[in-house]
Tab-separated table of C-alpha atoms in Angstrom:
chain	number	residue	atom	x	y	z
A	10	MET	CA	46.728	3.415	48.553
A	11	ALA	CA	50.383	2.263	48.711
A	12	ASP	CA	51.389	-1.285	48.092
A	13	ILE	CA	53.223	-2.883	51.083
A	14	THR	CA	54.900	-6.350	50.936
A	15	ARG	CA	56.443	-8.459	53.619
A	16	ARG	CA	59.911	-9.928	53.489
A	17	LEU	CA	61.653	-11.592	56.538
A	18	GLY	CA	60.421	-9.066	59.179
A	19	LEU	CA	60.834	-6.068	56.802
A	20	ARG	CA	58.285	-4.240	54.686
A	21	HIS	CA	58.612	-2.774	51.176
A	22	LEU	CA	56.448	0.238	50.279
A	23	ARG	CA	55.683	1.253	46.669
A	24	SER	CA	53.505	4.329	46.141
A	25	ALA	CA	51.750	5.835	43.087
A	26	PRO	CA	53.074	8.989	41.437
A	27	THR	CA	50.006	10.985	42.657
A	28	ALA	CA	50.590	9.943	46.331
A	29	HIS	CA	53.073	11.936	48.584
A	30	ILE	CA	54.802	9.583	51.114
A	31	ARG	CA	56.349	10.901	54.465
A	32	HIS	CA	58.416	8.271	56.337
A	33	HIS	CA	59.585	9.107	59.863
A	34	ARG	CA	61.930	6.922	61.826
A	35	ALA	CA	62.726	7.700	65.479
A	36	GLY	CA	61.151	11.215	65.002
A	37	ARG	CA	63.375	12.029	61.871
A	38	LEU	CA	62.025	12.503	58.350
A	39	VAL	CA	63.648	9.734	56.254
A	40	HIS	CA	61.671	9.718	53.055
A	41	ASP	CA	59.614	12.527	51.638
A	42	GLY	CA	58.084	12.785	48.176
A	43	PRO	CA	55.640	11.281	45.596
A	44	GLY	CA	56.091	7.852	43.899
A	45	LEU	CA	58.614	6.502	46.453
A	46	SER	CA	59.751	2.870	46.910
A	47	PHE	CA	61.731	1.742	49.880
A	48	TRP	CA	62.273	-0.830	52.715
A	49	PHE	CA	61.449	-0.016	56.279
A	50	ARG	CA	60.939	-1.607	59.689
A	51	PRO	CA	57.295	-1.599	60.655
A	52	LEU	CA	57.930	-1.186	64.396
A	53	ALA	CA	60.179	1.875	63.999
A	54	ALA	CA	58.397	3.589	61.024
A	55	ALA	CA	55.667	6.261	60.926
A	56	LEU	CA	54.168	6.567	57.434
A	57	SER	CA	51.827	9.183	55.916
A	58	GLU	CA	50.226	9.124	52.339
A	59	VAL	CA	48.855	12.302	51.131
A	60	PRO	CA	47.109	12.328	47.723
A	61	VAL	CA	48.288	15.163	45.563
A	62	ASP	CA	46.095	14.616	42.489
A	63	ASP	CA	42.954	16.707	41.677
A	64	ARG	CA	39.833	15.459	43.323
A	65	GLU	CA	36.196	16.354	42.866
A	66	LEU	CA	33.814	16.805	45.770
A	67	ALA	CA	30.171	16.640	44.799
A	68	MET	CA	27.755	18.308	47.293
A	69	THR	CA	24.060	18.799	47.506
A	70	PHE	CA	22.378	20.999	50.095
A	71	HIS	CA	19.105	22.937	50.724
A	72	ALA	CA	18.857	26.701	51.029
A	73	ARG	CA	16.116	29.254	51.544
A	74	THR	CA	15.563	32.298	49.314
A	75	ALA	CA	14.592	35.812	50.413
A	76	ASP	CA	10.887	34.917	49.904
A	77	PHE	CA	11.202	31.817	52.083
A	78	GLN	CA	11.250	29.268	49.288
A	79	ASP	CA	13.426	26.048	49.666
A	80	VAL	CA	15.716	25.360	46.763
A	81	THR	CA	18.214	22.567	46.178
A	82	VAL	CA	21.762	23.383	45.201
A	83	GLN	CA	23.991	20.831	43.449
A	84	ALA	CA	27.669	21.910	43.148
A	85	THR	CA	31.064	20.427	42.516
A	86	VAL	CA	34.310	21.648	44.023
A	87	THR	CA	37.642	20.486	42.450
A	88	TYR	CA	40.627	20.639	44.957
A	89	ARG	CA	44.051	19.241	45.547
A	90	VAL	CA	46.542	19.189	48.365
A	91	GLY	CA	49.122	21.831	47.562
A	92	ASP	CA	51.272	21.375	50.642
A	93	PRO	CA	51.512	17.681	51.651
A	94	ALA	CA	53.636	18.490	54.742
A	95	VAL	CA	51.141	21.006	56.097
A	96	ALA	CA	48.214	18.666	55.226
A	97	ALA	CA	49.903	15.777	56.993
A	98	ALA	CA	50.569	17.831	60.038
A	99	ARG	CA	46.979	19.174	60.296
A	100	LEU	CA	45.058	15.976	59.301
A	101	ASP	CA	45.606	12.375	60.034
A	102	PHE	CA	47.013	10.841	56.706
A	103	SER	CA	48.892	8.059	58.524
A	104	VAL	CA	48.605	4.504	57.084
A	105	ASP	CA	49.080	1.103	58.560
A	106	PRO	CA	52.512	-0.230	57.927
A	107	ASP	CA	51.286	-3.685	57.400
A	108	THR	CA	48.332	-2.957	55.116
A	109	GLY	CA	48.926	0.549	53.779
A	110	ILE	CA	45.323	1.604	54.619
A	111	TRP	CA	44.628	5.031	56.229
A	112	ARG	CA	43.999	4.747	59.885
A	113	GLY	CA	41.618	7.705	59.871
A	114	ALA	CA	39.405	9.394	57.335
A	115	PRO	CA	41.271	12.450	56.132
A	116	LEU	CA	39.384	12.869	52.887
A	117	GLU	CA	36.137	12.898	54.789
A	118	GLN	CA	37.444	15.700	56.937
A	119	LEU	CA	38.553	17.687	53.827
A	120	GLY	CA	35.121	17.152	52.320
A	121	THR	CA	33.327	18.295	55.423
A	122	LEU	CA	35.465	21.352	55.582
A	123	LEU	CA	34.981	22.243	51.832
A	124	THR	CA	31.251	21.478	52.009
A	125	GLY	CA	30.595	23.522	55.092
A	126	THR	CA	32.494	26.512	53.713
A	127	ALA	CA	30.742	26.378	50.237
A	128	GLN	CA	27.378	25.924	51.874
A	129	GLU	CA	27.924	28.910	54.192
A	130	HIS	CA	28.630	31.277	51.295
A	131	ALA	CA	25.820	29.832	49.057
A	132	LEU	CA	23.204	30.230	51.928
A	133	ALA	CA	24.403	33.766	52.385
A	134	VAL	CA	23.883	34.760	48.771
A	135	LEU	CA	20.569	32.960	48.396
A	136	ALA	CA	19.122	34.392	51.594
A	137	ARG	CA	19.237	37.800	49.965
A	138	THR	CA	17.901	36.694	46.487
A	139	PRO	CA	14.250	36.176	45.548
A	140	LEU	CA	13.249	32.864	44.175
A	141	SER	CA	12.615	34.175	40.595
A	142	ALA	CA	16.002	35.982	40.520
A	143	ALA	CA	17.710	32.846	42.010
A	144	LEU	CA	16.220	30.628	39.327
A	145	THR	CA	17.268	33.137	36.653
A	146	ASP	CA	20.765	34.250	37.668
A	147	GLY	CA	21.298	32.252	40.863
A	148	VAL	CA	23.648	29.672	39.407
A	149	THR	CA	26.211	32.264	38.423
A	150	ALA	CA	25.911	34.282	41.639
A	151	VAL	CA	26.185	31.260	43.727
A	152	ARG	CA	29.318	29.984	41.772
A	153	GLU	CA	31.090	33.319	41.975
A	154	ARG	CA	30.225	33.753	45.708
A	155	VAL	CA	31.359	30.141	46.595
A	156	ALA	CA	34.635	30.547	44.585
A	157	ALA	CA	35.370	33.826	46.234
A	158	GLY	CA	34.568	32.605	49.644
A	159	LEU	CA	36.711	29.443	49.333
A	160	ALA	CA	39.653	31.524	47.920
A	161	ALA	CA	39.285	33.879	50.939
A	162	GLU	CA	38.888	31.042	53.546
A	163	PRO	CA	42.008	31.046	55.765
A	164	ARG	CA	41.528	27.548	56.976
A	165	LEU	CA	42.163	26.005	53.560
A	166	PRO	CA	45.801	27.349	53.108
A	167	ALA	CA	46.416	26.501	56.651
A	168	THR	CA	45.460	22.906	55.849
A	169	GLY	CA	47.470	22.814	52.658
A	170	ILE	CA	44.341	22.735	50.376
A	171	GLU	CA	44.063	24.547	47.081
A	172	VAL	CA	40.676	25.029	45.338
A	173	VAL	CA	41.007	24.439	41.622
A	174	ALA	CA	37.427	25.108	40.368
A	175	VAL	CA	33.893	25.481	41.524
A	176	ARG	CA	30.836	24.490	39.407
A	177	VAL	CA	27.206	24.899	40.348
A	178	VAL	CA	25.291	22.179	38.394
A	179	SER	CA	21.790	23.176	39.237
A	180	LEU	CA	19.522	25.202	41.543
A	181	ARG	CA	15.951	23.878	41.678
A	182	PRO	CA	12.958	24.666	43.888
A	183	GLU	CA	10.650	22.101	45.323
A	184	PRO	CA	8.516	20.111	42.951
A	185	GLU	CA	5.235	21.901	43.744
A	186	VAL	CA	6.826	25.228	43.386
A	187	GLU	CA	8.539	24.163	40.166
A	188	ARG	CA	5.194	23.071	38.778
A	189	ALA	CA	3.617	26.286	39.829
A	190	LEU	CA	6.328	28.279	38.142
A	191	ARG	CA	5.944	26.246	35.042
A	192	THR	CA	2.316	26.896	34.841
A	193	PRO	CA	2.374	30.623	33.499
A	194	ALA	CA	4.920	29.549	30.876
A	195	ARG	CA	2.790	26.568	29.859
A	196	GLU	CA	-0.262	28.770	29.702
A	197	GLN	CA	1.531	31.364	27.596
A	198	ILE	CA	2.718	28.657	25.336
A	199	GLN	CA	-0.743	27.228	25.131
A	200	GLN	CA	-2.105	30.712	24.482
A	201	GLU	CA	0.334	31.130	21.770
A	202	ALA	CA	-0.581	27.809	20.313
A	203	ASP	CA	-4.261	28.651	20.506
A	204	ARG	CA	-3.675	31.991	18.981
A	205	ALA	CA	-1.842	30.332	16.119
A	206	THR	CA	-4.650	27.775	15.772
A	207	TYR	CA	-7.256	30.572	15.695
A	208	GLU	CA	-5.297	32.531	13.066
A	209	ARG	CA	-4.834	29.427	10.965
A	210	ARG	CA	-8.488	28.656	11.310
A	211	ALA	CA	-9.307	32.314	10.368
A	212	VAL	CA	-6.998	32.151	7.351
A	213	ALA	CA	-8.609	28.822	6.405
A	214	VAL	CA	-12.106	30.306	6.708
A	215	GLU	CA	-11.120	33.334	4.666
A	216	ARG	CA	-9.544	30.990	2.025
A	217	GLU	CA	-12.734	28.847	2.022
A	218	ARG	CA	-14.830	31.994	1.661
A	219	ALA	CA	-12.737	33.160	-1.299
A	220	ILE	CA	-12.993	29.687	-2.783
A	221	ALA	CA	-16.800	29.693	-2.274
A	222	GLU	CA	-17.061	33.138	-3.890
A	223	ASN	CA	-14.983	31.946	-6.872
A	224	GLU	CA	-17.089	28.863	-7.118
A	225	LEU	CA	-20.273	30.947	-7.021
A	226	ALA	CA	-18.917	33.352	-9.650
A	227	SER	CA	-17.946	30.471	-11.813
A	228	ARG	CA	-21.408	28.878	-11.366
A	229	ILE	CA	-22.973	32.171	-12.355
A	230	GLU	CA	-20.843	32.510	-15.347
A	231	LEU	CA	-21.483	28.924	-16.304
A	232	ALA	CA	-25.332	29.446	-15.973
A	233	ARG	CA	-25.017	32.563	-18.173
A	234	ARG	CA	-23.122	30.630	-20.790
A	235	GLU	CA	-25.544	27.746	-20.529
A	236	GLU	CA	-28.420	30.178	-21.129
A	237	ARG	CA	-26.750	31.581	-24.236
A	238	LEU	CA	-25.991	28.032	-25.394
A	239	VAL	CA	-29.581	27.040	-24.913
A	240	GLU	CA	-30.737	30.116	-26.997
A	241	GLN	CA	-28.203	29.248	-29.700
A	242	ARG	CA	-29.233	25.627	-29.757
A	243	GLY	CA	-33.015	26.737	-30.040
A	244	THR	CA	-32.106	29.023	-32.961
A	245	ASN	CA	-30.080	26.260	-34.512
A	246	ALA	CA	-32.883	23.761	-34.047
A	247	ARG	CA	-35.468	26.105	-35.580
A	248	ARG	CA	-33.194	26.754	-38.567
A	249	GLU	CA	-32.573	23.120	-38.928
A	250	ALA	CA	-36.325	22.411	-38.721
A	251	GLU	CA	-36.972	24.891	-41.435
A	252	GLU	CA	-34.339	23.660	-43.631
A	253	GLN	CA	-35.571	20.057	-42.929
A	254	ALA	CA	-39.130	21.127	-43.834
A	255	ALA	CA	-37.945	22.720	-47.037
A	256	ALA	CA	-35.851	19.636	-47.904
A	257	ASP	CA	-38.794	17.375	-47.074
A	258	ALA	CA	-41.059	19.463	-49.370
A	259	VAL	CA	-38.572	19.120	-52.154
A	260	ARG	CA	-38.183	15.440	-51.459
A	261	ALA	CA	-41.853	15.020	-51.464
A	262	ASP	CA	-42.294	16.917	-54.743
A	263	ALA	CA	-39.573	14.888	-56.271
A	264	GLU	CA	-41.084	11.627	-54.908
A	265	ALA	CA	-44.524	12.463	-56.187
A	266	ALA	CA	-43.085	13.197	-59.643
A	267	ARG	CA	-40.979	10.098	-59.462
A	268	THR	CA	-44.101	8.027	-58.369
A	269	VAL	CA	-46.130	9.463	-61.307
A	270	ARG	CA	-43.396	8.670	-63.686
A	271	LEU	CA	-42.978	5.214	-62.211
A	272	ALA	CA	-46.783	4.643	-62.434
A	273	GLU	CA	-46.888	5.738	-66.060
A	274	ALA	CA	-43.960	3.523	-66.918
A	275	GLU	CA	-45.421	0.689	-65.006
A	276	ALA	CA	-48.669	1.013	-66.870
A	277	VAL	CA	-46.858	1.096	-70.150
A	278	ARG	CA	-44.723	-1.889	-69.082
A	279	THR	CA	-47.871	-3.715	-67.927
A	280	GLY	CA	-49.585	-3.088	-71.258
A	281	GLN	CA	-46.566	-4.299	-73.061
A	282	LEU	CA	-46.300	-7.321	-70.890
A	283	ALA	CA	-49.986	-8.097	-71.295
A	284	GLU	CA	-49.629	-7.870	-75.020
A	285	ALA	CA	-46.519	-9.972	-75.084
A	286	GLU	CA	-48.220	-12.592	-72.749
A	287	ALA	CA	-51.247	-12.624	-74.922
A	288	ALA	CA	-49.124	-13.138	-78.052
A	289	ARG	CA	-47.033	-15.728	-76.193
A	290	THR	CA	-50.219	-17.543	-75.013
A	291	GLU	CA	-51.682	-17.528	-78.495
A	292	ARG	CA	-48.460	-18.921	-79.884
A	293	LEU	CA	-48.364	-21.536	-77.132
A	294	ALA	CA	-51.927	-22.458	-77.803
A	295	GLU	CA	-51.253	-22.815	-81.517
A	296	ALA	CA	-48.184	-24.879	-80.825
A	297	GLU	CA	-50.009	-27.038	-78.336
A	298	ALA	CA	-52.902	-27.587	-80.795
A	299	ALA	CA	-50.410	-28.502	-83.529
A	300	ARG	CA	-48.567	-30.856	-81.142
A	301	ALA	CA	-51.866	-32.455	-80.156
A	302	VAL	CA	-52.833	-32.988	-83.672
A	303	ARG	CA	-49.431	-34.496	-84.484
A	304	MET	CA	-49.640	-36.767	-81.459
A	305	ALA	CA	-53.170	-37.839	-82.323
A	306	ARG	CA	-52.058	-38.526	-85.810
A	307	ALA	CA	-48.992	-40.449	-84.536
A	308	GLU	CA	-51.082	-42.429	-82.061
A	309	ALA	CA	-53.628	-43.253	-84.713
A	310	GLU	CA	-50.841	-44.293	-87.138
A	311	GLY	CA	-49.291	-46.293	-84.414
A	312	ALA	CA	-52.573	-47.947	-83.277
A	313	ARG	CA	-53.223	-48.722	-86.963
A	314	ALA	CA	-49.807	-50.176	-87.409
A	315	VAL	CA	-50.098	-52.203	-84.112
A	316	GLY	CA	-53.545	-53.426	-85.128
A	317	GLU	CA	-52.284	-54.464	-88.547
A	318	ALA	CA	-49.277	-56.256	-86.931
A	319	ARG	CA	-51.448	-57.959	-84.456
A	320	ALA	CA	-53.904	-59.097	-87.188
A	321	GLU	CA	-51.093	-60.304	-89.270
A	322	ALA	CA	-49.687	-62.190	-86.192
A	323	ARG	CA	-53.004	-63.824	-85.445
A	324	ALA	CA	-53.551	-64.717	-88.985
A	325	ALA	CA	-50.103	-66.270	-89.053
A	326	TRP	CA	-50.740	-67.975	-85.716
A	327	LEU	CA	-53.915	-69.342	-87.015
A	328	ARG	CA	-52.338	-70.589	-90.147
A	329	VAL	CA	-49.679	-72.222	-88.167
A	330	HIS	CA	-52.279	-74.051	-85.947
A	331	GLY	CA	-54.385	-74.930	-88.909
A	332	GLU	CA	-51.392	-76.373	-90.755
A	333	ALA	CA	-50.505	-78.262	-87.625
A	334	GLY	CA	-53.962	-79.984	-87.527
A	335	VAL	CA	-55.228	-78.271	-84.483
A	336	ASP	CA	-59.007	-78.087	-84.310
A	337	GLY	CA	-60.821	-74.834	-84.050
A	338	VAL	CA	-61.797	-75.395	-80.379
A	339	THR	CA	-58.256	-75.914	-79.261
A	340	THR	CA	-57.203	-72.928	-81.204
A	341	LEU	CA	-59.922	-70.824	-79.511
A	342	GLN	CA	-58.742	-72.046	-76.074
A	343	ALA	CA	-55.166	-71.248	-76.757
A	344	LEU	CA	-56.172	-67.793	-78.041
A	345	THR	CA	-58.338	-67.191	-74.898
A	346	GLY	CA	-55.409	-68.299	-72.755
A	347	THR	CA	-53.101	-65.882	-74.629
A	348	ARG	CA	-55.425	-63.031	-74.098
A	349	LEU	CA	-55.904	-63.960	-70.510
A	350	ALA	CA	-52.103	-64.135	-69.984
A	351	GLU	CA	-51.780	-60.694	-71.516
A	352	ASN	CA	-54.172	-59.200	-69.052
A	353	LEU	CA	-53.063	-61.071	-65.912
A	354	PRO	CA	-50.808	-59.296	-63.494
A	355	ARG	CA	-47.146	-60.127	-63.033
A	356	ILE	CA	-46.444	-63.502	-61.423
A	357	ASP	CA	-43.117	-63.817	-59.698
A	358	SER	CA	-43.261	-67.557	-58.884
A	359	VAL	CA	-45.593	-70.516	-59.462
A	360	THR	CA	-45.972	-73.555	-57.198
A	361	VAL	CA	-46.838	-76.888	-58.946
A	362	SER	CA	-48.299	-79.516	-56.673
A	363	PRO	CA	-47.669	-83.279	-57.360
A	364	ASP	CA	-51.355	-83.849	-58.239
A	365	VAL	CA	-51.337	-81.074	-60.886
A	366	LEU	CA	-48.046	-82.398	-62.294
A	367	THR	CA	-49.322	-85.955	-62.365
A	368	GLY	CA	-52.521	-84.794	-64.224
A	369	LEU	CA	-50.460	-82.764	-66.755
A	370	LEU	CA	-48.058	-85.604	-67.383
A	371	ALA	CA	-51.033	-88.012	-67.885
A	372	ARG	CA	-52.527	-85.546	-70.347
A	373	LEU	CA	-49.261	-85.203	-72.263
A	374	GLY	CA	-48.946	-89.034	-72.441
A	375	ALA	CA	-52.411	-89.462	-73.726
A	376	GLY	CA	-51.897	-86.824	-76.282
A	377	GLU	CA	-48.697	-88.468	-77.475
A	378	ARG	CA	-50.463	-91.796	-77.785
A	379	ALA	CA	-53.321	-90.312	-79.623
């Protein structure tokens, strides 16, 4: 869309490089070309803006195949205006001199023309093609037929339109038919998957069987070896028992001979010990008898010496008392007291009462006076 500005009753137009501007004033062509910029009077000017860039027209339409199945076609047509003068003369590309907006809808008219022409050729080719062939090769066939039909369409050059390219994006049946068509492929894929699963299971079973056979053969061989091992162990045990019995017999004989020798030696040693003990006992008895005799003699000598010493001590004691003028009765009392003191038990302490002390002091005083 061209930019139009107002200045003191005049208008200034500035267009893009991809827009072809045609300016008529009083029926005469004043400006003609893309990317123009000029001043004009709005009341005396007739302006047309024709886009000359490549444009894409997306279209979607329904068609019916040879086997009466509905399909949806999605296509894109790329076109451009090759002759702006012809297009401006055939279609209404005039713009408002105040706003620069198209007064009509020229692009919609071009779209309707291109869509109708492309749809006509696509319906023609699909009407003679079964659904399976249309889904397989229909995109290429429809694209080639639509491109050829648009190139041969006389109304397009007469309108100044050039078709650049035709693309068919997709060609799809109805959802129910599409699901039905997918079912065989899915079933086939499922069958292939099941077949692969069965083959894998069969291989696994075969491998398990081989493993089981190998395990069984290993067990049989192991049992056979264990049997030989048991036999060898029995033989070894018998041989060991025989050798052990022979060794036990040899040990028993040696032990018996050793026991006999030990018994004989013990008997000899016992006799020797008995003789030595008897001799020792005899010597001890003799020594004990001699020691007893010596002790008896020593005791007798000691008793005699003690008696003699005591007799001498008593005689001396009696002499001392006799020389001191002590009468015989007093002497006998003193001797009796001495003997009694010798035979009395040990006295740790003696308590003297005042009465006894008074009596003793009185006696001592009387003795001194006498």
